[in-house]
PDB file of N, CA and C in Angstrom:
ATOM      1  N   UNK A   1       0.813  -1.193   0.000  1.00 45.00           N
ATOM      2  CA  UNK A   1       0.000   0.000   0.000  1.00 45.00           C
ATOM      3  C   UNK A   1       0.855   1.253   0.000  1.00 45.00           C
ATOM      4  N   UNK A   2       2.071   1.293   0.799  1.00 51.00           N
ATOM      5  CA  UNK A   2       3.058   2.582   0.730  1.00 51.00           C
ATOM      6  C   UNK A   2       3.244   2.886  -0.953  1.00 51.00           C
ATOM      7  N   UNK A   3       3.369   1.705  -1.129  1.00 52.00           N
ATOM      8  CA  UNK A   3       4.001   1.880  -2.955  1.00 52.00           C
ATOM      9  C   UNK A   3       2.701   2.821  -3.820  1.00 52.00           C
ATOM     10  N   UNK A   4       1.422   2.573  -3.498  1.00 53.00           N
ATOM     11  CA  UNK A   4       0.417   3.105  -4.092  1.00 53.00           C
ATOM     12  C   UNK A   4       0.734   5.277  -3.989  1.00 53.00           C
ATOM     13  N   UNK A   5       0.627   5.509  -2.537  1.00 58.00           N
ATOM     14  CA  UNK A   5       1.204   6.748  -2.081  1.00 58.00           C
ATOM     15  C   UNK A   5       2.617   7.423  -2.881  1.00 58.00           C
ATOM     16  N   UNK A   6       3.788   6.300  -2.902  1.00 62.00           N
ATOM     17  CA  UNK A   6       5.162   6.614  -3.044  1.00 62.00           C
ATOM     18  C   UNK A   6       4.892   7.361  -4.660  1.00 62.00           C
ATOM     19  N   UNK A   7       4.309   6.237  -4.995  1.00 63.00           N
ATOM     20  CA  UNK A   7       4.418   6.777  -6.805  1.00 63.00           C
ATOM     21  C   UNK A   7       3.064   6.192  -7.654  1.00 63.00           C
ATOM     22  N   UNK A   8       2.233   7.674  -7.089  1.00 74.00           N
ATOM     23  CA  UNK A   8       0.756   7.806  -8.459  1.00 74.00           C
ATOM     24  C   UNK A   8       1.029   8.129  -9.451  1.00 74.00           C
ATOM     25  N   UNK A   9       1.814   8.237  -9.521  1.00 91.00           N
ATOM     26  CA  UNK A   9       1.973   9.213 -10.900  1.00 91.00           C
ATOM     27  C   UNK A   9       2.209   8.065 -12.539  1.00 91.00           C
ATOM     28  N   UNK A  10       0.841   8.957 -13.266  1.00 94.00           N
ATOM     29  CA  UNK A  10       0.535   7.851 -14.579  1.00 94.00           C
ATOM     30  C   UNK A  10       1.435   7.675 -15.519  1.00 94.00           C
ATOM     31  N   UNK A  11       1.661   6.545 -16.136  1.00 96.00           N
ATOM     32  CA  UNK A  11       2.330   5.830 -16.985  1.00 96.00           C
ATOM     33  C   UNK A  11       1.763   5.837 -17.901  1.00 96.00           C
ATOM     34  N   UNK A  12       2.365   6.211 -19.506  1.00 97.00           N
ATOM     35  CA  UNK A  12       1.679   5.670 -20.331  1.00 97.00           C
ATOM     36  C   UNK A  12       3.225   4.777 -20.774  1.00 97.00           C
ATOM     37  N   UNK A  13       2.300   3.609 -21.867  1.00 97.00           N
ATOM     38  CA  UNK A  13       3.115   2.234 -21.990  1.00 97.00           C
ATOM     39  C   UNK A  13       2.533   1.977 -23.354  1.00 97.00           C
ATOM     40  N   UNK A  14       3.195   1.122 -24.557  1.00 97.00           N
ATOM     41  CA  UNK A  14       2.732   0.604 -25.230  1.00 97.00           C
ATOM     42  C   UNK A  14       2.137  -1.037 -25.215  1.00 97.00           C
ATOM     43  N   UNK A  15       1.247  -1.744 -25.601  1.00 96.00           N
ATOM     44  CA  UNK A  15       0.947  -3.167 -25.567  1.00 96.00           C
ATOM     45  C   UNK A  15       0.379  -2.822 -26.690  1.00 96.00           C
ATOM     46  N   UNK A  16       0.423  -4.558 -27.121  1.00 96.00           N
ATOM     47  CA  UNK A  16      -0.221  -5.112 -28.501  1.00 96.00           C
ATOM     48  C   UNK A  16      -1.408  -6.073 -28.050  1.00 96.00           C
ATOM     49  N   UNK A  17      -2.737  -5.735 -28.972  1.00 94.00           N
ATOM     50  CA  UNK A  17      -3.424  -6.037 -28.399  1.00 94.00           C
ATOM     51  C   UNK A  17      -3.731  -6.983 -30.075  1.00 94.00           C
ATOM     52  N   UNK A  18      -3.995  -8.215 -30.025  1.00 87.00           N
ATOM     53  CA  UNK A  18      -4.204  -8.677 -30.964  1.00 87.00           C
ATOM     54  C   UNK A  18      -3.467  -8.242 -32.774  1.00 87.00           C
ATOM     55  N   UNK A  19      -2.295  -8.107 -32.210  1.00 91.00           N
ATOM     56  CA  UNK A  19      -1.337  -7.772 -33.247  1.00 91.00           C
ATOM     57  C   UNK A  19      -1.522  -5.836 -33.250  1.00 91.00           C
ATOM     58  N   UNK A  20      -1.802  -5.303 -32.767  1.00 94.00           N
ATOM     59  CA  UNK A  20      -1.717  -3.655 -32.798  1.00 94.00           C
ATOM     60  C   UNK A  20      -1.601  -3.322 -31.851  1.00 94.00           C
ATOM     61  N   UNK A  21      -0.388  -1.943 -32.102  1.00 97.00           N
ATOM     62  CA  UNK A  21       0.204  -1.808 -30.931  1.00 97.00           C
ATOM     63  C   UNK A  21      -0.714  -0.533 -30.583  1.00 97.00           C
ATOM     64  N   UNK A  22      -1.142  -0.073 -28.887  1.00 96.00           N
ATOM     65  CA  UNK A  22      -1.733   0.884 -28.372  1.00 96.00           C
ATOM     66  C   UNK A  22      -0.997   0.969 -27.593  1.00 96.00           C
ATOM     67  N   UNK A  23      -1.157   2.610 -27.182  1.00 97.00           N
ATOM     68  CA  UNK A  23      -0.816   3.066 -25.602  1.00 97.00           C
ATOM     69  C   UNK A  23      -1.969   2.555 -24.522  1.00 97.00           C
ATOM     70  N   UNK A  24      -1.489   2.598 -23.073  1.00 98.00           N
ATOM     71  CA  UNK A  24      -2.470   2.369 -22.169  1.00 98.00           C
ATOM     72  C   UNK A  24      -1.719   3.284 -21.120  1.00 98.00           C
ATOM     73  N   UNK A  25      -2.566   3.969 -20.714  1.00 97.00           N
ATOM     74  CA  UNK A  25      -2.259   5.207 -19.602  1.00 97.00           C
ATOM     75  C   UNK A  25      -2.729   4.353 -17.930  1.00 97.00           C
ATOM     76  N   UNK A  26      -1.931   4.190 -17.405  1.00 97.00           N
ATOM     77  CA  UNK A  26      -2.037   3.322 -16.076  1.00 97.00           C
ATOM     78  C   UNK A  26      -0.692   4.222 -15.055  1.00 97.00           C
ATOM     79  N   UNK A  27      -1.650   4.092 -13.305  1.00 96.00           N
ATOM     80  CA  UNK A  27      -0.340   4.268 -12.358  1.00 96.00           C
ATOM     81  C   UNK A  27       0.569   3.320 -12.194  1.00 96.00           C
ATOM     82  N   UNK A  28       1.649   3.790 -11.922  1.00 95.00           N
ATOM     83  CA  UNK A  28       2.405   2.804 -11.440  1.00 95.00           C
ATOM     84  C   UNK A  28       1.967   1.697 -10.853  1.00 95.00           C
ATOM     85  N   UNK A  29       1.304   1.738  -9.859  1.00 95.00           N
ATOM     86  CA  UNK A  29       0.952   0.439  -9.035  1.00 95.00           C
ATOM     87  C   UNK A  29       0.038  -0.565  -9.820  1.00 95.00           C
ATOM     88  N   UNK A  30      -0.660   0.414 -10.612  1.00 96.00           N
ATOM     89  CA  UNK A  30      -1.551  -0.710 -11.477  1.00 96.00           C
ATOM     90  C   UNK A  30      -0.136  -1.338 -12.272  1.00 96.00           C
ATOM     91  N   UNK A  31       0.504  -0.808 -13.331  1.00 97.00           N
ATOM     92  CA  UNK A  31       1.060  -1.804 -14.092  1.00 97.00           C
ATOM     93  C   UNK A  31       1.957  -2.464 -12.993  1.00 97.00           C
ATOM     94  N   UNK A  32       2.540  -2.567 -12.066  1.00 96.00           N
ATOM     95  CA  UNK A  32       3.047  -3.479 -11.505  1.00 96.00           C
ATOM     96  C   UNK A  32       2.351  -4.921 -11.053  1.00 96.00           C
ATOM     97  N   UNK A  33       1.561  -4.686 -10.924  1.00 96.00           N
ATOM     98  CA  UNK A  33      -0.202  -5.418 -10.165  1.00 96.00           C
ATOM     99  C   UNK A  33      -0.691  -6.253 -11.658  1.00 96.00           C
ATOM    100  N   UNK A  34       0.121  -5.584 -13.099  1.00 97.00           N
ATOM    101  CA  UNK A  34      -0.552  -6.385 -14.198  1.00 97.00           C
ATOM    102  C   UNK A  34       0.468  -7.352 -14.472  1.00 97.00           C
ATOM    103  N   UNK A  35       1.765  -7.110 -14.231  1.00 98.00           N
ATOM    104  CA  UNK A  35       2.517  -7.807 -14.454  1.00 98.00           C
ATOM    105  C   UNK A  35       2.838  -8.870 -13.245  1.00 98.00           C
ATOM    106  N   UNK A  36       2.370  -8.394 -12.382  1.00 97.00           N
ATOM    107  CA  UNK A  36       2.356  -9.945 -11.431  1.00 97.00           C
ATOM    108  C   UNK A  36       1.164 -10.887 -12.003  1.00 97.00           C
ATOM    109  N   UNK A  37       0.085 -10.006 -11.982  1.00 97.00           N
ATOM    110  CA  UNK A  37      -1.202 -11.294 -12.230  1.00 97.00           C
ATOM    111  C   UNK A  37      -0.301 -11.749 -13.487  1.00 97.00           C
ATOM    112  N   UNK A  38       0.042 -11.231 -14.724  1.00 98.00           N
ATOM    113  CA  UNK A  38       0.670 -12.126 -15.969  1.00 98.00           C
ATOM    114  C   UNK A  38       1.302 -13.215 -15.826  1.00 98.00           C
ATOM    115  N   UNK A  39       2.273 -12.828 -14.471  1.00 97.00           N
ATOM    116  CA  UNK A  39       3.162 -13.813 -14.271  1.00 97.00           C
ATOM    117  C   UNK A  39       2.637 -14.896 -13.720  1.00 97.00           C
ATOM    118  N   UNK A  40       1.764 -14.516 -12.909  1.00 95.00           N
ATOM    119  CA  UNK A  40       0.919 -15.761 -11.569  1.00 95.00           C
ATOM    120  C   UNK A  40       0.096 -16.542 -13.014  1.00 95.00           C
ATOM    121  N   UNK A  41      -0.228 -15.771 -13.748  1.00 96.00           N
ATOM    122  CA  UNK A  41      -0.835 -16.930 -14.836  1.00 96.00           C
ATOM    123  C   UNK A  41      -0.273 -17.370 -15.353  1.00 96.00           C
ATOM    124  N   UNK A  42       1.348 -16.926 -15.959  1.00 98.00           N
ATOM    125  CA  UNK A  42       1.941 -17.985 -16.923  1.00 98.00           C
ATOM    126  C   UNK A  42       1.695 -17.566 -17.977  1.00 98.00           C
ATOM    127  N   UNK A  43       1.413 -15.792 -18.444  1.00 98.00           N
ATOM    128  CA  UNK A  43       1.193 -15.286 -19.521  1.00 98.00           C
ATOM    129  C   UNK A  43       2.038 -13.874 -19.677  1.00 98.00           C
ATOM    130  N   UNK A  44       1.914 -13.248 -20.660  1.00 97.00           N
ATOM    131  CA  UNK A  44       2.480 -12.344 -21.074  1.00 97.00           C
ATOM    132  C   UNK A  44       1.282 -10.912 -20.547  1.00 97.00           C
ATOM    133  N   UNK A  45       2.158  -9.702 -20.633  1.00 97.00           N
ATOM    134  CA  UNK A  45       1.372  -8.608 -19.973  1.00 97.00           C
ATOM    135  C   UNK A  45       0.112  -8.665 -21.305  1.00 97.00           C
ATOM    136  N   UNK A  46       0.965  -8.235 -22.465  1.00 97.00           N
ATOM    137  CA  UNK A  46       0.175  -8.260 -23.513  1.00 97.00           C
ATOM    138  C   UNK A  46      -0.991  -9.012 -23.781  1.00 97.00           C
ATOM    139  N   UNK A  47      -0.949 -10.676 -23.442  1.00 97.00           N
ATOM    140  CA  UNK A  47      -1.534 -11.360 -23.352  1.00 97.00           C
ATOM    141  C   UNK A  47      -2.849 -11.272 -22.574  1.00 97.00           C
ATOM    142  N   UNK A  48      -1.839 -10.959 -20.925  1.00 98.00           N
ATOM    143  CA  UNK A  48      -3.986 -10.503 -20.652  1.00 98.00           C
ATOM    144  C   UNK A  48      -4.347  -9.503 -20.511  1.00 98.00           C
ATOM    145  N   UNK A  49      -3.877  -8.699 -20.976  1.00 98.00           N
ATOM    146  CA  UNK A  49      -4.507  -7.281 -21.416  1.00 98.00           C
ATOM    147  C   UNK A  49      -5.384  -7.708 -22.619  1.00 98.00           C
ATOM    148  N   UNK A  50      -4.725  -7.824 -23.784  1.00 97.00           N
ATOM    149  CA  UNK A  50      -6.104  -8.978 -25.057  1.00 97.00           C
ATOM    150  C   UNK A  50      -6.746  -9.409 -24.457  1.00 97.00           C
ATOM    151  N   UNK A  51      -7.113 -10.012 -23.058  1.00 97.00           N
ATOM    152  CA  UNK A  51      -7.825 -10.451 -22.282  1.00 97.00           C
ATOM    153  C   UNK A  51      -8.812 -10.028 -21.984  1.00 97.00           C
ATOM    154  N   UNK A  52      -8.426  -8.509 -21.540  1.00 97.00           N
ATOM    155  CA  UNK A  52      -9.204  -7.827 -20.883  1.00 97.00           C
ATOM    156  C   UNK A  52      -9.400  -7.320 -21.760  1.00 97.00           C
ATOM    157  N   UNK A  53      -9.286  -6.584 -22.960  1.00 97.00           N
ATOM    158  CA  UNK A  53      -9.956  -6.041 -24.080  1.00 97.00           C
ATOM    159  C   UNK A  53     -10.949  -7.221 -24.706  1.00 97.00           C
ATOM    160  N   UNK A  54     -10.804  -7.956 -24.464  1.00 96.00           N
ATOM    161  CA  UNK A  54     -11.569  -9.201 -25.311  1.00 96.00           C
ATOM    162  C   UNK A  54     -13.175  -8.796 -24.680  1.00 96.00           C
ATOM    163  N   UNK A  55     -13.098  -8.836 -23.454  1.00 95.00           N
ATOM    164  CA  UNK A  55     -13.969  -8.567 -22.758  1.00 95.00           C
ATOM    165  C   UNK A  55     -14.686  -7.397 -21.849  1.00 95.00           C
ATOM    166  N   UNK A  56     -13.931  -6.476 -22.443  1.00 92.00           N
ATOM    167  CA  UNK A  56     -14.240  -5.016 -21.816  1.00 92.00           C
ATOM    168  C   UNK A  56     -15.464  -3.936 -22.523  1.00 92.00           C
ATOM    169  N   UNK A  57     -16.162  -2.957 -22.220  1.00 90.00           N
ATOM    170  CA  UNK A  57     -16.997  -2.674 -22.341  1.00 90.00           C
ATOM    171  C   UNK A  57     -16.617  -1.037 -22.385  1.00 90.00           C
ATOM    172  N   UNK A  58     -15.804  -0.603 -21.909  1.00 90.00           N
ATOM    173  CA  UNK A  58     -15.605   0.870 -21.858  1.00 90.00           C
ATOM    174  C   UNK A  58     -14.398   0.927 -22.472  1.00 90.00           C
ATOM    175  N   UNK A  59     -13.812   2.114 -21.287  1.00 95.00           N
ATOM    176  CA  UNK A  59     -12.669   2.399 -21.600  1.00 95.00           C
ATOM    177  C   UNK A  59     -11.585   1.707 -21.419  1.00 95.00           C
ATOM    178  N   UNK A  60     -10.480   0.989 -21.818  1.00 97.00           N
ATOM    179  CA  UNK A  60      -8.858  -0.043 -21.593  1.00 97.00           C
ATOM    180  C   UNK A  60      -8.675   0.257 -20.514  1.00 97.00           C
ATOM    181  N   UNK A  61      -8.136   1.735 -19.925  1.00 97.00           N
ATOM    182  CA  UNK A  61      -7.532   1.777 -18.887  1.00 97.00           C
ATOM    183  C   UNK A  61      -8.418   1.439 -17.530  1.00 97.00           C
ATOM    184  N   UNK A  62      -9.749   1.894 -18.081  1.00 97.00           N
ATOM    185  CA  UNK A  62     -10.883   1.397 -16.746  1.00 97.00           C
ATOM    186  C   UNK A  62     -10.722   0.088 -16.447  1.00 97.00           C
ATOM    187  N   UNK A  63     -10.923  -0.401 -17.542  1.00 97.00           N
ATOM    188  CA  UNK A  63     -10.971  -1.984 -17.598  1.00 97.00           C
ATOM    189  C   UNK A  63     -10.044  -2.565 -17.041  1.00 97.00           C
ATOM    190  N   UNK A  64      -9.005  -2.314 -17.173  1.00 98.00           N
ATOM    191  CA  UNK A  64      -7.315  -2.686 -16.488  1.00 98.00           C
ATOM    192  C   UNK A  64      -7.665  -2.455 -15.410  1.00 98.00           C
ATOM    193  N   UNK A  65      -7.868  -1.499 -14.642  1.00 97.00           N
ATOM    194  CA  UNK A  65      -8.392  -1.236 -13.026  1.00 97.00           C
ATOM    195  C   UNK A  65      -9.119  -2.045 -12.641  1.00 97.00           C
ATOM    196  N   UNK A  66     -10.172  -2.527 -13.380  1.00 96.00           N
ATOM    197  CA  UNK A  66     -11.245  -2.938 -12.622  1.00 96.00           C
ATOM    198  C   UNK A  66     -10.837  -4.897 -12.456  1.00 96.00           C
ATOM    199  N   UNK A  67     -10.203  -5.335 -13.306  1.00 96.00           N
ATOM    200  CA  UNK A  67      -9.468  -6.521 -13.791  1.00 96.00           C
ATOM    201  C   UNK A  67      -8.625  -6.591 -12.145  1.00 96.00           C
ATOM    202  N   UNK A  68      -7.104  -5.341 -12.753  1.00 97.00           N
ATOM    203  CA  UNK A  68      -6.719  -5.810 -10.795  1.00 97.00           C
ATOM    204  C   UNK A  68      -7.257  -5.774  -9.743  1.00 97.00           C
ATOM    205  N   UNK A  69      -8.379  -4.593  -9.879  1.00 96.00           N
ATOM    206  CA  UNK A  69      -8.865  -4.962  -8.431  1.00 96.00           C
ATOM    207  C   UNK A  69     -10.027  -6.206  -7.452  1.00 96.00           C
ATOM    208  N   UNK A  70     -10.544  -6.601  -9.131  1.00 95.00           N
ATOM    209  CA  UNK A  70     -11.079  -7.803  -8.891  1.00 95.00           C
ATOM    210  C   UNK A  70     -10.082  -8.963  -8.478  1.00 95.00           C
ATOM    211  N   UNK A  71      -8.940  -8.775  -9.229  1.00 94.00           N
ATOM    212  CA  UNK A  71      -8.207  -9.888  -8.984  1.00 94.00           C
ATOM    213  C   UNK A  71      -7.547  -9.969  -7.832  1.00 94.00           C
ATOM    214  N   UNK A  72      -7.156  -8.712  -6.796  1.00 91.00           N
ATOM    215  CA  UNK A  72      -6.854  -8.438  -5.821  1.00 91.00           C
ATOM    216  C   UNK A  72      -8.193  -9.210  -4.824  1.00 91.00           C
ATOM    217  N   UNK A  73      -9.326  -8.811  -5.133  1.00 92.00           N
ATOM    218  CA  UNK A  73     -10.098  -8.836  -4.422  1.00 92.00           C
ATOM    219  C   UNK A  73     -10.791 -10.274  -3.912  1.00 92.00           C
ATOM    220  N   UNK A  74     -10.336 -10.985  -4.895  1.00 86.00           N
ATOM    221  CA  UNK A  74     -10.432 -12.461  -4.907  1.00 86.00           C
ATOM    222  C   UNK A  74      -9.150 -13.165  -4.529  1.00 86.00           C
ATOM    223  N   UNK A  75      -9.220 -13.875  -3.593  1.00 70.00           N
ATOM    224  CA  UNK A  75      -8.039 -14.680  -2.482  1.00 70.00           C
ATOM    225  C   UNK A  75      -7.352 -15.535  -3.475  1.00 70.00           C
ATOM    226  N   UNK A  76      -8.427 -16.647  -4.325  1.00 68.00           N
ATOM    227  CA  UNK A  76      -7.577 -17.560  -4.992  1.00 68.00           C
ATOM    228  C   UNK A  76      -7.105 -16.791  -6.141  1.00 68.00           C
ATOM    229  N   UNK A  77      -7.443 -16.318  -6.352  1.00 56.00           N
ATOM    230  CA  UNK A  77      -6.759 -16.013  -8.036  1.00 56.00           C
ATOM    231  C   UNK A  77      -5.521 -14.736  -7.546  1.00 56.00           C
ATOM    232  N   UNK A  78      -4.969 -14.451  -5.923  1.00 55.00           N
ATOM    233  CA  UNK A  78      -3.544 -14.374  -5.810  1.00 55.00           C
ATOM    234  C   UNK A  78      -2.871 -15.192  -4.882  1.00 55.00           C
ATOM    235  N   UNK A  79      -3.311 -16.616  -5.049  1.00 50.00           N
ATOM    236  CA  UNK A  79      -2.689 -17.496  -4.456  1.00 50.00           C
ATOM    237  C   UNK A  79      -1.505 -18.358  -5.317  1.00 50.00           C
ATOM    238  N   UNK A  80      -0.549 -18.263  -4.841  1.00 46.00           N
ATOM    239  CA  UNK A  80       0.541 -18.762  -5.228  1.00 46.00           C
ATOM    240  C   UNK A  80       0.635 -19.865  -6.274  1.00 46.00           C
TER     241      UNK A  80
END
């Protein structure tokens, strides 16, 4: 949680989302938080971000938020 405080400040990043590359404007703590869930799955950032665009409804970067914090928010899916 210190890390959230230490450094808000937004990122923009490129990913490929089904072969095209976009920016995605995210804080720090979120893209750190995307690249663990990637890893805890055994996938690429890119990968479930296509994920989450596959299935998103608004805006990318909302969607990315709402993705970690569900995934935060659920015990097994950050279990080891």
């Amino acid at each position: 949680m210190d890390n959230v405080v230490a450094d808000p400040m937004v990122r923009k990043r490129s990913v490929t989302i089904a072969g095209h590359r976009t920016s995605v404007s995210l804080e720090e703590p979120f893209w750190e938080a995307l690249k663990e869930l990637a890893r805890r799955r055994g996938i690429s950032v890119n990968d479930l971000v296509t994920d989450i665009d596959a299935q998103r409804s608004g805006n990318l970067s909302s969607a990315i938020r709402i993705h970690v914090l569900a995934a935060y928010r659920a015990p097994d899916t950050m279990a080891s």
